[in-house]
mmCIF file with all atom_site columns, C-alpha atoms in Angstrom:
data_model
loop_
_atom_site.group_PDB
_atom_site.id
_atom_site.type_symbol
_atom_site.label_atom_id
_atom_site.label_alt_id
_atom_site.label_comp_id
_atom_site.label_asym_id
_atom_site.label_entity_id
_atom_site.label_seq_id
_atom_site.pdbx_PDB_ins_code
_atom_site.Cartn_x
_atom_site.Cartn_y
_atom_site.Cartn_z
_atom_site.occupancy
_atom_site.B_iso_or_equiv
_atom_site.pdbx_formal_charge
_atom_site.auth_seq_id
_atom_site.auth_comp_id
_atom_site.auth_asym_id
_atom_site.auth_atom_id
_atom_site.pdbx_PDB_model_num
ATOM 1   C CA . MET A 1 1   ? 34.097 -9.816  -171.702 1.00 86.00 ? 1   MET A CA 1
ATOM 2   C CA . LYS A 1 2   ? 30.667 -9.988  -170.178 1.00 92.00 ? 2   LYS A CA 1
ATOM 3   C CA . ARG A 1 3   ? 32.327 -10.846 -166.457 1.00 94.00 ? 3   ARG A CA 1
ATOM 4   C CA . TRP A 1 4   ? 34.502 -7.557  -166.932 1.00 95.00 ? 4   TRP A CA 1
ATOM 5   C CA . LEU A 1 5   ? 30.806 -6.072  -168.174 1.00 94.00 ? 5   LEU A CA 1
ATOM 6   C CA . ASP A 1 6   ? 28.546 -8.440  -165.164 1.00 96.00 ? 6   ASP A CA 1
ATOM 7   C CA . ALA A 1 7   ? 31.982 -6.547  -162.828 1.00 96.00 ? 7   ALA A CA 1
ATOM 8   C CA . GLY A 1 8   ? 31.582 -3.760  -163.799 1.00 96.00 ? 8   GLY A CA 1
ATOM 9   C CA . LEU A 1 9   ? 27.661 -2.415  -164.200 1.00 96.00 ? 9   LEU A CA 1
ATOM 10  C CA . ALA A 1 10  ? 26.925 -4.772  -160.890 1.00 97.00 ? 10  ALA A CA 1
ATOM 11  C CA . ALA A 1 11  ? 29.695 -2.173  -158.666 1.00 97.00 ? 11  ALA A CA 1
ATOM 12  C CA . ALA A 1 12  ? 27.788 0.588   -161.271 1.00 97.00 ? 12  ALA A CA 1
ATOM 13  C CA . GLY A 1 13  ? 24.758 -0.838  -159.981 1.00 96.00 ? 13  GLY A CA 1
ATOM 14  C CA . LEU A 1 14  ? 25.318 -1.220  -156.122 1.00 96.00 ? 14  LEU A CA 1
ATOM 15  C CA . ILE A 1 15  ? 26.373 2.523   -155.877 1.00 97.00 ? 15  ILE A CA 1
ATOM 16  C CA . GLY A 1 16  ? 23.580 3.846   -157.897 1.00 96.00 ? 16  GLY A CA 1
ATOM 17  C CA . PHE A 1 17  ? 21.250 1.609   -156.230 1.00 96.00 ? 17  PHE A CA 1
ATOM 18  C CA . ALA A 1 18  ? 22.699 2.562   -152.878 1.00 97.00 ? 18  ALA A CA 1
ATOM 19  C CA . LEU A 1 19  ? 20.220 5.283   -151.593 1.00 96.00 ? 19  LEU A CA 1
ATOM 20  C CA . PRO A 1 20  ? 17.204 3.046   -152.674 1.00 95.00 ? 20  PRO A CA 1
ATOM 21  C CA . MET A 1 21  ? 18.713 -0.013  -151.038 1.00 96.00 ? 21  MET A CA 1
ATOM 22  C CA . ALA A 1 22  ? 18.938 1.284   -147.961 1.00 96.00 ? 22  ALA A CA 1
ATOM 23  C CA . TRP A 1 23  ? 15.456 2.768   -148.064 1.00 96.00 ? 23  TRP A CA 1
ATOM 24  C CA . ILE A 1 24  ? 14.185 -0.266  -148.399 1.00 95.00 ? 24  ILE A CA 1
ATOM 25  C CA . ALA A 1 25  ? 15.908 -2.280  -145.977 1.00 95.00 ? 25  ALA A CA 1
ATOM 26  C CA . PHE A 1 26  ? 14.924 0.176   -143.792 1.00 96.00 ? 26  PHE A CA 1
ATOM 27  C CA . ARG A 1 27  ? 11.174 -0.525  -144.985 1.00 94.00 ? 27  ARG A CA 1
ATOM 28  C CA . ILE A 1 28  ? 11.093 -4.234  -144.286 1.00 94.00 ? 28  ILE A CA 1
ATOM 29  C CA . ARG A 1 29  ? 12.986 -3.444  -141.124 1.00 94.00 ? 29  ARG A CA 1
ATOM 30  C CA . ARG A 1 30  ? 10.019 -0.800  -139.979 1.00 92.00 ? 30  ARG A CA 1
ATOM 31  C CA . GLU A 1 31  ? 7.423  -4.019  -141.635 1.00 89.00 ? 31  GLU A CA 1
ATOM 32  C CA . SER A 1 32  ? 8.496  -6.778  -140.080 1.00 87.00 ? 32  SER A CA 1
ATOM 33  C CA . GLY A 1 33  ? 11.953 -6.767  -138.641 1.00 85.00 ? 33  GLY A CA 1
ATOM 34  C CA . ARG A 1 34  ? 14.940 -8.836  -139.287 1.00 90.00 ? 34  ARG A CA 1
ATOM 35  C CA . PRO A 1 35  ? 16.630 -10.379 -140.875 1.00 94.00 ? 35  PRO A CA 1
ATOM 36  C CA . VAL A 1 36  ? 16.130 -7.252  -144.166 1.00 93.00 ? 36  VAL A CA 1
ATOM 37  C CA . LEU A 1 37  ? 18.587 -10.146 -146.715 1.00 95.00 ? 37  LEU A CA 1
ATOM 38  C CA . PHE A 1 38  ? 16.641 -13.542 -147.675 1.00 93.00 ? 38  PHE A CA 1
ATOM 39  C CA . HIS A 1 39  ? 19.541 -16.082 -148.084 1.00 95.00 ? 39  HIS A CA 1
ATOM 40  C CA . GLN A 1 40  ? 18.798 -19.426 -150.054 1.00 95.00 ? 40  GLN A CA 1
ATOM 41  C CA . ALA A 1 41  ? 20.990 -21.843 -151.278 1.00 96.00 ? 41  ALA A CA 1
ATOM 42  C CA . ARG A 1 42  ? 22.071 -21.985 -154.944 1.00 96.00 ? 42  ARG A CA 1
ATOM 43  C CA . VAL A 1 43  ? 23.699 -24.150 -157.635 1.00 95.00 ? 43  VAL A CA 1
ATOM 44  C CA . GLY A 1 44  ? 25.500 -21.943 -160.234 1.00 94.00 ? 44  GLY A CA 1
ATOM 45  C CA . ARG A 1 45  ? 28.193 -22.900 -163.265 1.00 95.00 ? 45  ARG A CA 1
ATOM 46  C CA . ASN A 1 46  ? 29.829 -26.034 -162.910 1.00 94.00 ? 46  ASN A CA 1
ATOM 47  C CA . GLY A 1 47  ? 26.660 -27.356 -160.467 1.00 92.00 ? 47  GLY A CA 1
ATOM 48  C CA . ARG A 1 48  ? 28.801 -24.606 -157.821 1.00 95.00 ? 48  ARG A CA 1
ATOM 49  C CA . ARG A 1 49  ? 26.431 -24.112 -155.041 1.00 96.00 ? 49  ARG A CA 1
ATOM 50  C CA . PHE A 1 50  ? 26.984 -20.586 -153.379 1.00 97.00 ? 50  PHE A CA 1
ATOM 51  C CA . ILE A 1 51  ? 24.284 -17.760 -151.532 1.00 97.00 ? 51  ILE A CA 1
ATOM 52  C CA . VAL A 1 52  ? 21.765 -15.959 -153.091 1.00 97.00 ? 52  VAL A CA 1
ATOM 53  C CA . HIS A 1 53  ? 20.265 -12.546 -151.513 1.00 96.00 ? 53  HIS A CA 1
ATOM 54  C CA . LYS A 1 54  ? 17.641 -11.142 -151.709 1.00 94.00 ? 54  LYS A CA 1
ATOM 55  C CA . PHE A 1 55  ? 15.823 -8.753  -149.865 1.00 94.00 ? 55  PHE A CA 1
ATOM 56  C CA . ARG A 1 56  ? 12.923 -10.137 -147.758 1.00 93.00 ? 56  ARG A CA 1
ATOM 57  C CA . SER A 1 57  ? 9.577  -10.574 -149.035 1.00 88.00 ? 57  SER A CA 1
ATOM 58  C CA . MET A 1 58  ? 7.774  -12.682 -146.557 1.00 86.00 ? 58  MET A CA 1
ATOM 59  C CA . THR A 1 59  ? 7.416  -14.007 -143.353 1.00 82.00 ? 59  THR A CA 1
ATOM 60  C CA . ALA A 1 60  ? 6.204  -17.355 -142.172 1.00 82.00 ? 60  ALA A CA 1
ATOM 61  C CA . ASP A 1 61  ? 2.373  -15.754 -142.329 1.00 84.00 ? 61  ASP A CA 1
ATOM 62  C CA . GLY A 1 62  ? 2.586  -15.090 -145.852 1.00 84.00 ? 62  GLY A CA 1
ATOM 63  C CA . THR A 1 63  ? 3.945  -12.061 -148.131 1.00 83.00 ? 63  THR A CA 1
ATOM 64  C CA . THR A 1 64  ? 4.873  -8.633  -146.240 1.00 86.00 ? 64  THR A CA 1
ATOM 65  C CA . THR A 1 65  ? 2.038  -5.707  -147.941 1.00 85.00 ? 65  THR A CA 1
ATOM 66  C CA . TYR A 1 66  ? 5.428  -4.207  -149.093 1.00 88.00 ? 66  TYR A CA 1
ATOM 67  C CA . GLY A 1 67  ? 7.161  -7.497  -149.973 1.00 86.00 ? 67  GLY A CA 1
ATOM 68  C CA . LYS A 1 68  ? 3.956  -7.811  -152.404 1.00 87.00 ? 68  LYS A CA 1
ATOM 69  C CA . LYS A 1 69  ? 5.716  -4.473  -153.735 1.00 88.00 ? 69  LYS A CA 1
ATOM 70  C CA . LEU A 1 70  ? 9.177  -5.331  -154.228 1.00 88.00 ? 70  LEU A CA 1
ATOM 71  C CA . ARG A 1 71  ? 7.931  -8.475  -155.473 1.00 86.00 ? 71  ARG A CA 1
ATOM 72  C CA . GLY A 1 72  ? 6.221  -6.509  -158.632 1.00 82.00 ? 72  GLY A CA 1
ATOM 73  C CA . SER A 1 73  ? 9.031  -4.075  -159.250 1.00 85.00 ? 73  SER A CA 1
ATOM 74  C CA . ALA A 1 74  ? 11.764 -6.905  -159.250 1.00 86.00 ? 74  ALA A CA 1
ATOM 75  C CA . MET A 1 75  ? 13.079 -4.350  -156.390 1.00 88.00 ? 75  MET A CA 1
ATOM 76  C CA . ASP A 1 76  ? 13.866 -7.312  -154.320 1.00 91.00 ? 76  ASP A CA 1
ATOM 77  C CA . GLU A 1 77  ? 15.730 -8.932  -156.745 1.00 93.00 ? 77  GLU A CA 1
ATOM 78  C CA . LEU A 1 78  ? 18.537 -5.790  -155.664 1.00 95.00 ? 78  LEU A CA 1
ATOM 79  C CA . PRO A 1 79  ? 20.835 -6.951  -153.645 1.00 97.00 ? 79  PRO A CA 1
ATOM 80  C CA . GLN A 1 80  ? 22.254 -10.539 -156.472 1.00 97.00 ? 80  GLN A CA 1
ATOM 81  C CA . LEU A 1 81  ? 24.313 -7.440  -157.099 1.00 97.00 ? 81  LEU A CA 1
ATOM 82  C CA . ILE A 1 82  ? 26.681 -8.497  -154.959 1.00 97.00 ? 82  ILE A CA 1
ATOM 83  C CA . ASN A 1 83  ? 26.269 -12.010 -156.254 1.00 98.00 ? 83  ASN A CA 1
ATOM 84  C CA . ILE A 1 84  ? 27.142 -11.041 -160.069 1.00 98.00 ? 84  ILE A CA 1
ATOM 85  C CA . LEU A 1 85  ? 30.038 -8.584  -158.736 1.00 97.00 ? 85  LEU A CA 1
ATOM 86  C CA . ARG A 1 86  ? 31.394 -11.911 -156.460 1.00 96.00 ? 86  ARG A CA 1
ATOM 87  C CA . GLY A 1 87  ? 31.414 -14.363 -160.288 1.00 96.00 ? 87  GLY A CA 1
ATOM 88  C CA . GLU A 1 88  ? 28.471 -16.256 -159.072 1.00 97.00 ? 88  GLU A CA 1
ATOM 89  C CA . MET A 1 89  ? 25.650 -14.425 -161.774 1.00 97.00 ? 89  MET A CA 1
ATOM 90  C CA . SER A 1 90  ? 25.460 -12.736 -164.611 1.00 97.00 ? 90  SER A CA 1
ATOM 91  C CA . PHE A 1 91  ? 23.131 -10.022 -165.268 1.00 97.00 ? 91  PHE A CA 1
ATOM 92  C CA . VAL A 1 92  ? 21.727 -12.398 -168.119 1.00 97.00 ? 92  VAL A CA 1
ATOM 93  C CA . GLY A 1 93  ? 22.300 -16.355 -167.403 1.00 95.00 ? 93  GLY A CA 1
ATOM 94  C CA . PRO A 1 94  ? 19.640 -19.145 -166.793 1.00 93.00 ? 94  PRO A CA 1
ATOM 95  C CA . ARG A 1 95  ? 17.792 -18.379 -163.134 1.00 90.00 ? 95  ARG A CA 1
ATOM 96  C CA . PRO A 1 96  ? 19.739 -20.192 -161.036 1.00 92.00 ? 96  PRO A CA 1
ATOM 97  C CA . LEU A 1 97  ? 18.667 -23.241 -159.609 1.00 90.00 ? 97  LEU A CA 1
ATOM 98  C CA . ILE A 1 98  ? 17.382 -24.602 -156.045 1.00 90.00 ? 98  ILE A CA 1
ATOM 99  C CA . PRO A 1 99  ? 19.866 -28.536 -155.455 1.00 91.00 ? 99  PRO A CA 1
ATOM 100 C CA . GLU A 1 100 ? 17.110 -30.381 -155.139 1.00 88.00 ? 100 GLU A CA 1
ATOM 101 C CA . GLU A 1 101 ? 16.038 -29.478 -159.075 1.00 86.00 ? 101 GLU A CA 1
ATOM 102 C CA . LEU A 1 102 ? 20.246 -30.367 -160.044 1.00 85.00 ? 102 LEU A CA 1
ATOM 103 C CA . GLU A 1 103 ? 19.279 -34.020 -159.276 1.00 83.00 ? 103 GLU A CA 1
ATOM 104 C CA . LYS A 1 104 ? 16.867 -33.413 -161.798 1.00 84.00 ? 104 LYS A CA 1
ATOM 105 C CA . LEU A 1 105 ? 18.832 -32.329 -164.842 1.00 84.00 ? 105 LEU A CA 1
ATOM 106 C CA . ASP A 1 106 ? 19.789 -35.737 -164.500 1.00 81.00 ? 106 ASP A CA 1
ATOM 107 C CA . ARG A 1 107 ? 16.667 -37.383 -165.556 1.00 85.00 ? 107 ARG A CA 1
ATOM 108 C CA . ILE A 1 108 ? 16.435 -34.386 -168.700 1.00 85.00 ? 108 ILE A CA 1
ATOM 109 C CA . PRO A 1 109 ? 18.314 -35.447 -172.076 1.00 85.00 ? 109 PRO A CA 1
ATOM 110 C CA . ASN A 1 110 ? 21.058 -32.331 -172.229 1.00 87.00 ? 110 ASN A CA 1
ATOM 111 C CA . GLY A 1 111 ? 19.981 -31.077 -169.184 1.00 86.00 ? 111 GLY A CA 1
ATOM 112 C CA . GLU A 1 112 ? 23.521 -31.457 -167.161 1.00 89.00 ? 112 GLU A CA 1
ATOM 113 C CA . ARG A 1 113 ? 24.367 -28.946 -170.290 1.00 90.00 ? 113 ARG A CA 1
ATOM 114 C CA . ARG A 1 114 ? 22.894 -26.028 -168.431 1.00 89.00 ? 114 ARG A CA 1
ATOM 115 C CA . LEU A 1 115 ? 25.186 -25.921 -165.731 1.00 93.00 ? 115 LEU A CA 1
ATOM 116 C CA . GLU A 1 116 ? 27.683 -25.068 -168.063 1.00 94.00 ? 116 GLU A CA 1
ATOM 117 C CA . LEU A 1 117 ? 26.120 -21.320 -167.960 1.00 93.00 ? 117 LEU A CA 1
ATOM 118 C CA . ARG A 1 118 ? 26.441 -18.661 -165.260 1.00 95.00 ? 118 ARG A CA 1
ATOM 119 C CA . PRO A 1 119 ? 23.214 -17.948 -163.860 1.00 96.00 ? 119 PRO A CA 1
ATOM 120 C CA . GLY A 1 120 ? 21.511 -14.908 -163.835 1.00 96.00 ? 120 GLY A CA 1
ATOM 121 C CA . LEU A 1 121 ? 18.828 -12.342 -163.280 1.00 94.00 ? 121 LEU A CA 1
ATOM 122 C CA . ALA A 1 122 ? 17.199 -11.837 -166.920 1.00 93.00 ? 122 ALA A CA 1
ATOM 123 C CA . GLY A 1 123 ? 17.253 -14.936 -168.734 1.00 92.00 ? 123 GLY A CA 1
ATOM 124 C CA . LEU A 1 124 ? 15.564 -16.133 -172.134 1.00 92.00 ? 124 LEU A CA 1
ATOM 125 C CA . ALA A 1 125 ? 13.057 -19.118 -170.186 1.00 89.00 ? 125 ALA A CA 1
ATOM 126 C CA . GLN A 1 126 ? 11.862 -16.575 -167.627 1.00 86.00 ? 126 GLN A CA 1
ATOM 127 C CA . LEU A 1 127 ? 10.617 -13.924 -170.601 1.00 87.00 ? 127 LEU A CA 1
ATOM 128 C CA . ARG A 1 128 ? 9.398  -17.171 -173.084 1.00 86.00 ? 128 ARG A CA 1
ATOM 129 C CA . CYS A 1 129 ? 7.840  -19.154 -169.536 1.00 82.00 ? 129 CYS A CA 1
ATOM 130 C CA . ALA A 1 130 ? 7.595  -16.992 -167.075 1.00 72.00 ? 130 ALA A CA 1
ATOM 131 C CA . LYS A 1 131 ? 7.696  -18.958 -163.722 1.00 66.00 ? 131 LYS A CA 1
ATOM 132 C CA . VAL A 1 132 ? 7.052  -22.020 -165.587 1.00 68.00 ? 132 VAL A CA 1
ATOM 133 C CA . PRO A 1 133 ? 7.227  -24.828 -162.137 1.00 68.00 ? 133 PRO A CA 1
ATOM 134 C CA . HIS A 1 134 ? 7.699  -27.728 -164.947 1.00 77.00 ? 134 HIS A CA 1
ATOM 135 C CA . LEU A 1 135 ? 11.968 -27.666 -165.562 1.00 80.00 ? 135 LEU A CA 1
ATOM 136 C CA . PRO A 1 136 ? 11.752 -29.308 -168.920 1.00 82.00 ? 136 PRO A CA 1
ATOM 137 C CA . GLU A 1 137 ? 10.156 -26.570 -170.258 1.00 85.00 ? 137 GLU A CA 1
ATOM 138 C CA . ARG A 1 138 ? 12.696 -23.929 -168.243 1.00 86.00 ? 138 ARG A CA 1
ATOM 139 C CA . LEU A 1 139 ? 15.357 -26.131 -169.676 1.00 89.00 ? 139 LEU A CA 1
ATOM 140 C CA . ARG A 1 140 ? 14.434 -26.328 -172.619 1.00 90.00 ? 140 ARG A CA 1
ATOM 141 C CA . TRP A 1 141 ? 15.397 -22.614 -173.492 1.00 92.00 ? 141 TRP A CA 1
ATOM 142 C CA . ASP A 1 142 ? 17.716 -22.184 -171.571 1.00 92.00 ? 142 ASP A CA 1
ATOM 143 C CA . LEU A 1 143 ? 19.337 -24.692 -173.780 1.00 92.00 ? 143 LEU A CA 1
ATOM 144 C CA . ILE A 1 144 ? 17.871 -22.847 -176.889 1.00 94.00 ? 144 ILE A CA 1
ATOM 145 C CA . TYR A 1 145 ? 20.027 -19.516 -174.987 1.00 95.00 ? 145 TYR A CA 1
ATOM 146 C CA . LEU A 1 146 ? 23.417 -21.878 -175.032 1.00 94.00 ? 146 LEU A CA 1
ATOM 147 C CA . GLU A 1 147 ? 22.751 -22.953 -178.646 1.00 94.00 ? 147 GLU A CA 1
ATOM 148 C CA . ARG A 1 148 ? 22.468 -18.754 -179.082 1.00 95.00 ? 148 ARG A CA 1
ATOM 149 C CA . LEU A 1 149 ? 24.594 -17.306 -176.964 1.00 94.00 ? 149 LEU A CA 1
ATOM 150 C CA . SER A 1 150 ? 25.796 -13.786 -177.495 1.00 94.00 ? 150 SER A CA 1
ATOM 151 C CA . LEU A 1 151 ? 26.214 -10.303 -176.167 1.00 94.00 ? 151 LEU A CA 1
ATOM 152 C CA . GLY A 1 152 ? 23.546 -9.302  -178.320 1.00 95.00 ? 152 GLY A CA 1
ATOM 153 C CA . LEU A 1 153 ? 21.190 -11.429 -177.193 1.00 96.00 ? 153 LEU A CA 1
ATOM 154 C CA . ASP A 1 154 ? 22.379 -10.787 -174.191 1.00 96.00 ? 154 ASP A CA 1
ATOM 155 C CA . LEU A 1 155 ? 21.350 -7.792  -174.656 1.00 95.00 ? 155 LEU A CA 1
ATOM 156 C CA . TRP A 1 156 ? 18.028 -8.363  -175.941 1.00 96.00 ? 156 TRP A CA 1
ATOM 157 C CA . ILE A 1 157 ? 17.454 -10.368 -173.141 1.00 95.00 ? 157 ILE A CA 1
ATOM 158 C CA . LEU A 1 158 ? 17.805 -7.321  -170.688 1.00 94.00 ? 158 LEU A CA 1
ATOM 159 C CA . LEU A 1 159 ? 16.237 -4.940  -172.577 1.00 93.00 ? 159 LEU A CA 1
ATOM 160 C CA . GLN A 1 160 ? 12.849 -6.959  -173.196 1.00 92.00 ? 160 GLN A CA 1
ATOM 161 C CA . SER A 1 161 ? 13.201 -7.968  -168.947 1.00 90.00 ? 161 SER A CA 1
ATOM 162 C CA . VAL A 1 162 ? 13.763 -4.198  -168.300 1.00 88.00 ? 162 VAL A CA 1
ATOM 163 C CA . GLY A 1 163 ? 10.536 -3.889  -170.337 1.00 87.00 ? 163 GLY A CA 1
ATOM 164 C CA . VAL A 1 164 ? 8.463  -6.916  -168.624 1.00 84.00 ? 164 VAL A CA 1
ATOM 165 C CA . THR A 1 165 ? 9.711  -5.502  -165.149 1.00 82.00 ? 165 THR A CA 1
ATOM 166 C CA . LEU A 1 166 ? 8.588  -1.922  -166.104 1.00 82.00 ? 166 LEU A CA 1
ATOM 167 C CA . ARG A 1 167 ? 5.051  -3.028  -166.941 1.00 81.00 ? 167 ARG A CA 1
ATOM 168 C CA . ARG A 1 168 ? 5.230  -5.111  -163.535 1.00 70.00 ? 168 ARG A CA 1
ATOM 169 C CA . ALA A 1 169 ? 4.467  -8.037  -165.400 1.00 64.00 ? 169 ALA A CA 1
ATOM 170 C CA . TRP A 1 170 ? 6.055  -11.041 -164.123 1.00 60.00 ? 170 TRP A CA 1
ATOM 171 C CA . GLU A 1 171 ? 3.241  -13.643 -163.508 1.00 53.00 ? 171 GLU A CA 1
ATOM 172 C CA . PRO A 1 172 ? 3.449  -17.046 -163.907 1.00 46.00 ? 172 PRO A CA 1
ATOM 173 C CA . ALA A 1 173 ? 2.034  -18.535 -166.722 1.00 40.00 ? 173 ALA A CA 1
ATOM 174 C CA . GLY A 1 174 ? 1.373  -21.861 -168.094 1.00 37.00 ? 174 GLY A CA 1
ATOM 175 C CA . PRO A 1 175 ? 3.373  -24.295 -169.428 1.00 38.00 ? 175 PRO A CA 1
ATOM 176 C CA . GLY A 1 176 ? 4.345  -23.761 -172.848 1.00 39.00 ? 176 GLY A CA 1
ATOM 177 C CA . LYS A 1 177 ? 2.438  -20.825 -173.072 1.00 37.00 ? 177 LYS A CA 1
ATOM 178 C CA . GLY A 1 178 ? 5.304  -17.517 -173.669 1.00 36.00 ? 178 GLY A CA 1
ATOM 179 C CA . ARG A 1 179 ? 5.573  -14.141 -173.206 1.00 29.00 ? 179 ARG A CA 1
#
């Protein structure tokens, strides 16, 4: 059922956000040229690799002026609706790993269990420890999510994530500092 909800909501989101996404693409191209999208290899469910899509917010010189606005509003993440529609991601789940982090999972107790889940746009770890760079802390929250998996928890995570996004409060927190 979750997969059907993800696909339906992603399709509706792509249609509903088509004009804002076109405007974002125009603004990026006008400010910093091509490419408009940023593509990066990530690791998903069962260790399968896929390419995640985001609006480009940086150049070789750093984050662009418009890129800061995109990141602050999380609008740079909108192209990931394509990943959700394809079944590579879900709206809710642990954030997709970069390939270098996959090796670290083997050294953490129960780390491989994280790969049982489809990665998500929003997750419990993001709400509890924001952008803590320490994989073990993020993994702890991902495993709690796995143990308590339910449609109700997914809805709670989505609503909380929308609230954080509207407040533009996705700043990194220190290790162990929750939201």
